[in-house]
GROMACS .gro file of C-alpha atoms in nm:
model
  302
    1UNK     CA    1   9.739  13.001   8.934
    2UNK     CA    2   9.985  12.707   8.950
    3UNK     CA    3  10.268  12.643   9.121
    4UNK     CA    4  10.519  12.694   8.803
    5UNK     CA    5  10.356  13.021   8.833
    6UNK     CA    6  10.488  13.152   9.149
    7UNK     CA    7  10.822  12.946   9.114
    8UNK     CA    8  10.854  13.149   8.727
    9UNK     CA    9  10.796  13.482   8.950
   10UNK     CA   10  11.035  13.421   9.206
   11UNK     CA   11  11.343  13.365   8.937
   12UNK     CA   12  11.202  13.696   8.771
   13UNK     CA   13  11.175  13.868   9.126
   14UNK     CA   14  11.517  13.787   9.190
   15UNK     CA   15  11.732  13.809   8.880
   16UNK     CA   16  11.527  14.169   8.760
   17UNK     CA   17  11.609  13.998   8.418
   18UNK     CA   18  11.385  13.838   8.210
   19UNK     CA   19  11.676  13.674   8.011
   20UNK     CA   20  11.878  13.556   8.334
   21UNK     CA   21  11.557  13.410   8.473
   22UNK     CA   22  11.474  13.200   8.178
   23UNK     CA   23  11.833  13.041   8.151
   24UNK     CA   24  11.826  12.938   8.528
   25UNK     CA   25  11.477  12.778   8.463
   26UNK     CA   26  11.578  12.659   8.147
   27UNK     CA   27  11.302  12.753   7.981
   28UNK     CA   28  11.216  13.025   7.682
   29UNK     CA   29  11.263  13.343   7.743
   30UNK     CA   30  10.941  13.411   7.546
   31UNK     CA   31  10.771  13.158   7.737
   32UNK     CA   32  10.835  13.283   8.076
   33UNK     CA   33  10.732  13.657   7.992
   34UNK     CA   34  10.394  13.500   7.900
   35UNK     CA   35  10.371  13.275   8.212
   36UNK     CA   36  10.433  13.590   8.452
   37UNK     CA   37  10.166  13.795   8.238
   38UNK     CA   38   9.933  13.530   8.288
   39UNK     CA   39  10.005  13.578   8.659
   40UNK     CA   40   9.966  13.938   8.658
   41UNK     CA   41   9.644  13.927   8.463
   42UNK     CA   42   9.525  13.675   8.754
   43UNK     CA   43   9.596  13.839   8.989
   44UNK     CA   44   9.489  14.221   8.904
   45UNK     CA   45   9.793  14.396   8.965
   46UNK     CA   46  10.176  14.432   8.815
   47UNK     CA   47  10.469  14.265   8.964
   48UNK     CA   48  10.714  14.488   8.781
   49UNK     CA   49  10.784  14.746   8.563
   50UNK     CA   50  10.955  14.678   8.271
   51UNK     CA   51  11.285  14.913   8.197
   52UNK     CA   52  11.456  14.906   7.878
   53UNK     CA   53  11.709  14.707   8.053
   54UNK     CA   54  11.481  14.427   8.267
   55UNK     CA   55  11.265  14.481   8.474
   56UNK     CA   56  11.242  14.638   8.833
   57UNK     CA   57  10.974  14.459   9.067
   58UNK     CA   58  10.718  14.671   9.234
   59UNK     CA   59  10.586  14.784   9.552
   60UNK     CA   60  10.328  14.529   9.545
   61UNK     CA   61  10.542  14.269   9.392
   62UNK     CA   62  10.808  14.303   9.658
   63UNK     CA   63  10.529  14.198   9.930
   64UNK     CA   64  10.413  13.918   9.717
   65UNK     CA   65  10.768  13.783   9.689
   66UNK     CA   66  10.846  13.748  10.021
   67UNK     CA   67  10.475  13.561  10.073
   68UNK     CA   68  10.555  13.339   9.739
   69UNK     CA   69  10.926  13.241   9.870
   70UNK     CA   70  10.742  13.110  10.226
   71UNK     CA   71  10.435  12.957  10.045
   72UNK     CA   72  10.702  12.739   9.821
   73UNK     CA   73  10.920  12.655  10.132
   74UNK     CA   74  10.615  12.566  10.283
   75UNK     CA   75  10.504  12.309   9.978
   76UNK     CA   76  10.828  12.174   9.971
   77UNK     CA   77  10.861  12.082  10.314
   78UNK     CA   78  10.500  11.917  10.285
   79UNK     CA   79  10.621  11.726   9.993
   80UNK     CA   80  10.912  11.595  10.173
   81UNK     CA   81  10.690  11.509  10.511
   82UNK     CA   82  10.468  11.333  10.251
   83UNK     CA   83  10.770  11.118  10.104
   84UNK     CA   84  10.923  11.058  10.473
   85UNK     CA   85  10.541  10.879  10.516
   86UNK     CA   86  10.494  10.737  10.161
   87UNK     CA   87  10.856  10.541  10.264
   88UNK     CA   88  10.745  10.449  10.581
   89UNK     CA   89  11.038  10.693  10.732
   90UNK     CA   90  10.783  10.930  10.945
   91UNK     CA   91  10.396  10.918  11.040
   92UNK     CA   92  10.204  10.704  11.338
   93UNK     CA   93  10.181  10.366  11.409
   94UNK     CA   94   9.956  10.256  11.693
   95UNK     CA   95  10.000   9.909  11.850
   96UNK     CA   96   9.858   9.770  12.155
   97UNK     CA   97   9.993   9.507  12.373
   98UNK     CA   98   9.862   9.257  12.675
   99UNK     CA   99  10.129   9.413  12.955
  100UNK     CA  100  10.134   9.102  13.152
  101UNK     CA  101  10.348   8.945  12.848
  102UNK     CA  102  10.531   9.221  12.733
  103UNK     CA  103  10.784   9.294  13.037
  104UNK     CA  104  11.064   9.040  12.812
  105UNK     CA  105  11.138   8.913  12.439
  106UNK     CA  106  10.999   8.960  12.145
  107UNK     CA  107  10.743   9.301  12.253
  108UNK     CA  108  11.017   9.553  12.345
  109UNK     CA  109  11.284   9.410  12.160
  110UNK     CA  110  11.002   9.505  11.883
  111UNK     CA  111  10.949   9.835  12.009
  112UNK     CA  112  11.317   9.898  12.056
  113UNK     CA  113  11.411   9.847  11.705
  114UNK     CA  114  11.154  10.034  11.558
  115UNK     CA  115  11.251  10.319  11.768
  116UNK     CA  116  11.568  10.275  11.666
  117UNK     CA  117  11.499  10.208  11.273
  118UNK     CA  118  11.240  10.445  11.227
  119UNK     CA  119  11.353  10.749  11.477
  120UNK     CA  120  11.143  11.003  11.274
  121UNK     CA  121  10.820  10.811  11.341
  122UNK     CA  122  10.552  10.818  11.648
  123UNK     CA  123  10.480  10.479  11.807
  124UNK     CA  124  10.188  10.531  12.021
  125UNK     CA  125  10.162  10.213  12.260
  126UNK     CA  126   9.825  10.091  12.417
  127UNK     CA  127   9.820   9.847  12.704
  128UNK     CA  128   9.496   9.639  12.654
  129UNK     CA  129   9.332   9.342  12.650
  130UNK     CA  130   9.358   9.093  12.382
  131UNK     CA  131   8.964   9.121  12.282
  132UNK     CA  132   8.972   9.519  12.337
  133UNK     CA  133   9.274   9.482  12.111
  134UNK     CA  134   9.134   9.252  11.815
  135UNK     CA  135   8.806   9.500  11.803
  136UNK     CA  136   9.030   9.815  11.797
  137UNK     CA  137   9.240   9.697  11.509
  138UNK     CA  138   8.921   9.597  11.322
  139UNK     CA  139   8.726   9.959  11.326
  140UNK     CA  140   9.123  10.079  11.261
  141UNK     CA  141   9.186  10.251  11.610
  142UNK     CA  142   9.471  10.056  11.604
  143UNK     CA  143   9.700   9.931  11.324
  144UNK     CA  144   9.835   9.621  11.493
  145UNK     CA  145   9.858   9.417  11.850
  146UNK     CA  146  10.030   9.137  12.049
  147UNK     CA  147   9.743   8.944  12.169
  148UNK     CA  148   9.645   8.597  12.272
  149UNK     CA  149   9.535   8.379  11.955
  150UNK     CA  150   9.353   8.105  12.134
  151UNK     CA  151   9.053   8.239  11.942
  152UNK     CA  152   8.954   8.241  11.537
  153UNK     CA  153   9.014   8.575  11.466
  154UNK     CA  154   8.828   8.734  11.175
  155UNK     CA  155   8.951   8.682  10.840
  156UNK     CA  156   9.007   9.054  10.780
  157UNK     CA  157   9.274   9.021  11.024
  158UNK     CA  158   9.627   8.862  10.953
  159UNK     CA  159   9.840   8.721  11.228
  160UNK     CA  160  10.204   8.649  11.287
  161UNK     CA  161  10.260   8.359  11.596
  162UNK     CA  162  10.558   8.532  11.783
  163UNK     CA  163  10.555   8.346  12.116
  164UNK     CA  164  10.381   8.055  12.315
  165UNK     CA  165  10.431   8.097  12.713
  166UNK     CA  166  10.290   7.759  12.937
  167UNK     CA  167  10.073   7.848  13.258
  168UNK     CA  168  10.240   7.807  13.609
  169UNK     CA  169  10.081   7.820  13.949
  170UNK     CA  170  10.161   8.172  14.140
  171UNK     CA  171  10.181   8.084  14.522
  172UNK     CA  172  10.277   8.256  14.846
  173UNK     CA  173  10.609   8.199  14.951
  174UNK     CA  174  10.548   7.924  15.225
  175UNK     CA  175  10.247   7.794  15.075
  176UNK     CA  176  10.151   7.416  15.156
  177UNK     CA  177  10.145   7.334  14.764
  178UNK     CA  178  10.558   7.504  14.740
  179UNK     CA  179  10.680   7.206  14.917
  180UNK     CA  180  10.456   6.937  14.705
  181UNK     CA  181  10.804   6.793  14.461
  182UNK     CA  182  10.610   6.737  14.176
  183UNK     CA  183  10.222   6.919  14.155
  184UNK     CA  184   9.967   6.783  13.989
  185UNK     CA  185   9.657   6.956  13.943
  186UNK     CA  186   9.438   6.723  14.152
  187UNK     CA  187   9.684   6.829  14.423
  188UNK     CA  188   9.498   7.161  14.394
  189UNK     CA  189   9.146   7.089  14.483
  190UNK     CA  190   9.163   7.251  14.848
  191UNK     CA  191   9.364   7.565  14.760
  192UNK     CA  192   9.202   7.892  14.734
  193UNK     CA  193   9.215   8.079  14.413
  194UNK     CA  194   9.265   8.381  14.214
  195UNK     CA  195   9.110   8.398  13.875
  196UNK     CA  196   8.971   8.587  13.594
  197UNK     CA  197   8.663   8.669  13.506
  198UNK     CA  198   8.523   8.472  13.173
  199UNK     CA  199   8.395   8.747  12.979
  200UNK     CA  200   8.776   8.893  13.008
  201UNK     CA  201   8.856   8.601  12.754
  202UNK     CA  202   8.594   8.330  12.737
  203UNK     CA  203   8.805   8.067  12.509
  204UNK     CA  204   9.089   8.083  12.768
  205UNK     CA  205   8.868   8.036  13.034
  206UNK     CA  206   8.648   7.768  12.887
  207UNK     CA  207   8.991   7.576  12.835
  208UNK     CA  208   9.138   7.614  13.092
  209UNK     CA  209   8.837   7.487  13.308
  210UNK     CA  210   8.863   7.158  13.088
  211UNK     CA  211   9.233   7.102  13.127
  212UNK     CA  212   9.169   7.124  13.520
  213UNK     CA  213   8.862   6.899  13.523
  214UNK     CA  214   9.035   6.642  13.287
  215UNK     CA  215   9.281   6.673  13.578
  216UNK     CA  216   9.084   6.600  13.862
  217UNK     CA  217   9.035   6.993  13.970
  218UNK     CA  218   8.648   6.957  13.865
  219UNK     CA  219   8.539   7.282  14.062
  220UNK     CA  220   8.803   7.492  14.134
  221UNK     CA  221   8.733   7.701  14.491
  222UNK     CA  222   8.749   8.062  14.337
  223UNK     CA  223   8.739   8.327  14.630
  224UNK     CA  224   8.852   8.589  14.415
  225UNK     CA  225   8.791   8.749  14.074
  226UNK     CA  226   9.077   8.958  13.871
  227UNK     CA  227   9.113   9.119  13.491
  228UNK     CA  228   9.499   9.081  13.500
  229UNK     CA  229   9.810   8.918  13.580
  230UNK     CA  230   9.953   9.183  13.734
  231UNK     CA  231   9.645   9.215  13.972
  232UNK     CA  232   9.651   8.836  14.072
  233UNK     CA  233  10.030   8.827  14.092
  234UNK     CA  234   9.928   9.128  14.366
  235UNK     CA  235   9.651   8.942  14.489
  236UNK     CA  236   9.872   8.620  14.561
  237UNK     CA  237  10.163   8.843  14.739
  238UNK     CA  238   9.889   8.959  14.997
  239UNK     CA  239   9.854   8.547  15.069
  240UNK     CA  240   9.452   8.579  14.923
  241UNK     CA  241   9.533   8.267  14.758
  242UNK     CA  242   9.723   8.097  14.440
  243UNK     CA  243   9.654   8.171  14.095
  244UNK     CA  244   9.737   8.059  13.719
  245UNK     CA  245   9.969   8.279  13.538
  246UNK     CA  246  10.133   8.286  13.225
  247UNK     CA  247  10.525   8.195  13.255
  248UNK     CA  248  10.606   8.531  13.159
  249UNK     CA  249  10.523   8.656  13.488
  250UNK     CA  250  10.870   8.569  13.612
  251UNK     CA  251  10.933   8.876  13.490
  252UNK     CA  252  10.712   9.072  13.687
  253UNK     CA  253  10.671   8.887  13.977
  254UNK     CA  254  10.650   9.016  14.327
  255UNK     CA  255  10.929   8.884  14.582
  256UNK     CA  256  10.684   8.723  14.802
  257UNK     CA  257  10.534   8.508  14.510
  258UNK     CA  258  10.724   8.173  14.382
  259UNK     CA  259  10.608   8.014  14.038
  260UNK     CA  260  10.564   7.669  14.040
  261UNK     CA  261  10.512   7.393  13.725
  262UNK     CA  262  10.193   7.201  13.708
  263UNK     CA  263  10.305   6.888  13.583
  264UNK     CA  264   9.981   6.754  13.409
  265UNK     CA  265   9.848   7.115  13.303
  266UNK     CA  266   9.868   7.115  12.934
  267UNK     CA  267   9.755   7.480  12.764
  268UNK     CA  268   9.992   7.686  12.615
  269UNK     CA  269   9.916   8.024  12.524
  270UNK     CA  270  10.000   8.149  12.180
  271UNK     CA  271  10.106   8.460  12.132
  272UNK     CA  272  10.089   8.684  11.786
  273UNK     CA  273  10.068   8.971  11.665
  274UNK     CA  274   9.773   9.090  11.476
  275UNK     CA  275   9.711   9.339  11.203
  276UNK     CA  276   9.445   9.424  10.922
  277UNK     CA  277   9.527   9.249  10.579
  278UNK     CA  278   9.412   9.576  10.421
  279UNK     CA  279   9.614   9.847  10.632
  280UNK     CA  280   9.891   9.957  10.357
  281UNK     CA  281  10.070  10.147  10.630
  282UNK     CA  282  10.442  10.186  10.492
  283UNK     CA  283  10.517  10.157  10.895
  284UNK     CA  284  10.324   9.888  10.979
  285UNK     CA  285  10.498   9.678  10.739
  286UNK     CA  286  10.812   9.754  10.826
  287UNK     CA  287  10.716   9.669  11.186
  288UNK     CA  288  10.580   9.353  11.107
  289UNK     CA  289  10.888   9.247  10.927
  290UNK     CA  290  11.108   9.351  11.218
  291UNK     CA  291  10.943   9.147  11.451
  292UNK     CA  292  10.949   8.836  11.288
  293UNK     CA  293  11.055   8.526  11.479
  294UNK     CA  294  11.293   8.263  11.331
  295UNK     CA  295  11.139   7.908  11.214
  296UNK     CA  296  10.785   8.096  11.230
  297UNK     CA  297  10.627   8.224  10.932
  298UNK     CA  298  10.329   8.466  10.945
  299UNK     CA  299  10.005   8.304  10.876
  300UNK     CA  300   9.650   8.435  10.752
  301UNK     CA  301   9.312   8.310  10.879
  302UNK     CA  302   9.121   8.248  10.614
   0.00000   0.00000   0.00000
């Protein structure tokens, strides 16, 4: 049984006339009397009974209309949910992001147009970190991510550079170091700090701890270890000590907390976004396009 099948029954079912049926299929009249006799043999039973004027449908062939005029709807509304994806006009795309960079700019102007471009599609968001982010888009829990690129990243991946934010210092408000005019980060060898743990993201850490040794902060006095910005920026309010942030934190940053530059600190964090080369996701391509930034062009790893 084929589709033409059941769509040759349904004109037959509801003209009663073999000769009106075939003209609004355009098709043979002889040709359509086979095709629904081929139907009936299929399925055991008769669909009408033939009059010398037409045909009348049956008992049985009543029932199986009504089934056969749902079962079409129903294919036809899969084949349009299957075009909405096959355009990239419906279907899932799933895209983490670092929070503690994402409050301003490019990250929810990105999910904000795609909302807006692509209303009949699901964006499912994941906060994470950058490393939880690169291994989910490479075993395809995810189809793309803002992340940190201080790192190599696999040459599966692609990666568009949509950002690059410089560290500050987060300090109490009345902190010794707010009044220092210009800071230097020698000028931070006494000061108690917040920071992250290495395995959170080893390459930023390991750089970081050679920018502040090439500055004269050699062993920085760590009393306290946190996974994110959010958490130090926390940490800092409560006067536990200072902490580097990403500039970005402006955005987020508590009222007791001031940001201050460190003159001789030299480590800016790119920002990209990150995707398989081999996801053919209609969506994801339409994303990535949307989000690109002017002057920057998206780059491969090879």
């Amino acid at each position: 049984m084929e589709l033409r099948h059941l769509r040759y029954f349904v004109a037959v079912g509801e003209e009663q006339h073999y000769g009106r049926a075939a003209e609004r299929l355009r098709v043979a009249q002889p040709a359509l009397s086979r095709q629904i006799q081929d139907l009936e043999d299929e399925i055991g039973f008769k669909l009408f009974d033939r009059l010398p004027r037409g045909v009348k449908i049956s008992a049985a062939g009543k029932l199986f209309l009504e089934d056969t005029r749902r079962i079409l709807q129903q294919v036809h509304e899969a084949m349009m949910r299957a075009e909405r994806v096959a355009c990239g006009q419906s279907g899932t795309l799933r895209v983490g992001f670092v929070e503690s960079i994402s409050w301003h700019g490019v990250v929810p102007e990105s999910f904000r147009q795609f909302r807006q471009r692509q209303p009949d599609a699901e964006l499912q968001l994941h906060p994470l970190r950058s490393l939880e982010q690169v291994e989910a888009i490479r075993t395809g829990r995810l189809d793309a991510g803002f992340v940190f690129s201080m790192a190599k990243i696999d040459r599966q991946l692609a990666q568009l550079q949509v950002a690059s934010h410089n560290l500050v210092l987060a300090a109490p408000k009345g902190h010794p170091l707010t009044k220092v005019r210009i800071l230097r980060l020698r000028d931070l060898r006494d000061a108690a700090f917040v920071w992250f743990p290495r395995w959170a993201h080893p390459v930023y850490y390991d750089r970081l701890m050679h920018e502040c040794f090439r500055g004269g902060l050699k062993t920085p006095h760590i009393i306290q270890e946190a996974v994110d910005h959010s958490t130090m920026l926390s940490l800092v309010s409560c006067r536990l000590g200072v902490a580097f942030v990403s500039e970005a934190a402006r955005w987020q940053c508590p009222r007791g907390v001031v940001l201050l530059p460190v003159m001789d600190l030299d480590l800016p964090l790119p920002f990209a976004l990150v995707w398989r080369k081999d996801n053919v996701s209609t969506l994801l391509a339409k994303f990535v396009a949307d989000v690109r930034v002017p002057g920057v062009e998206a780059f491969a790893k090879r």
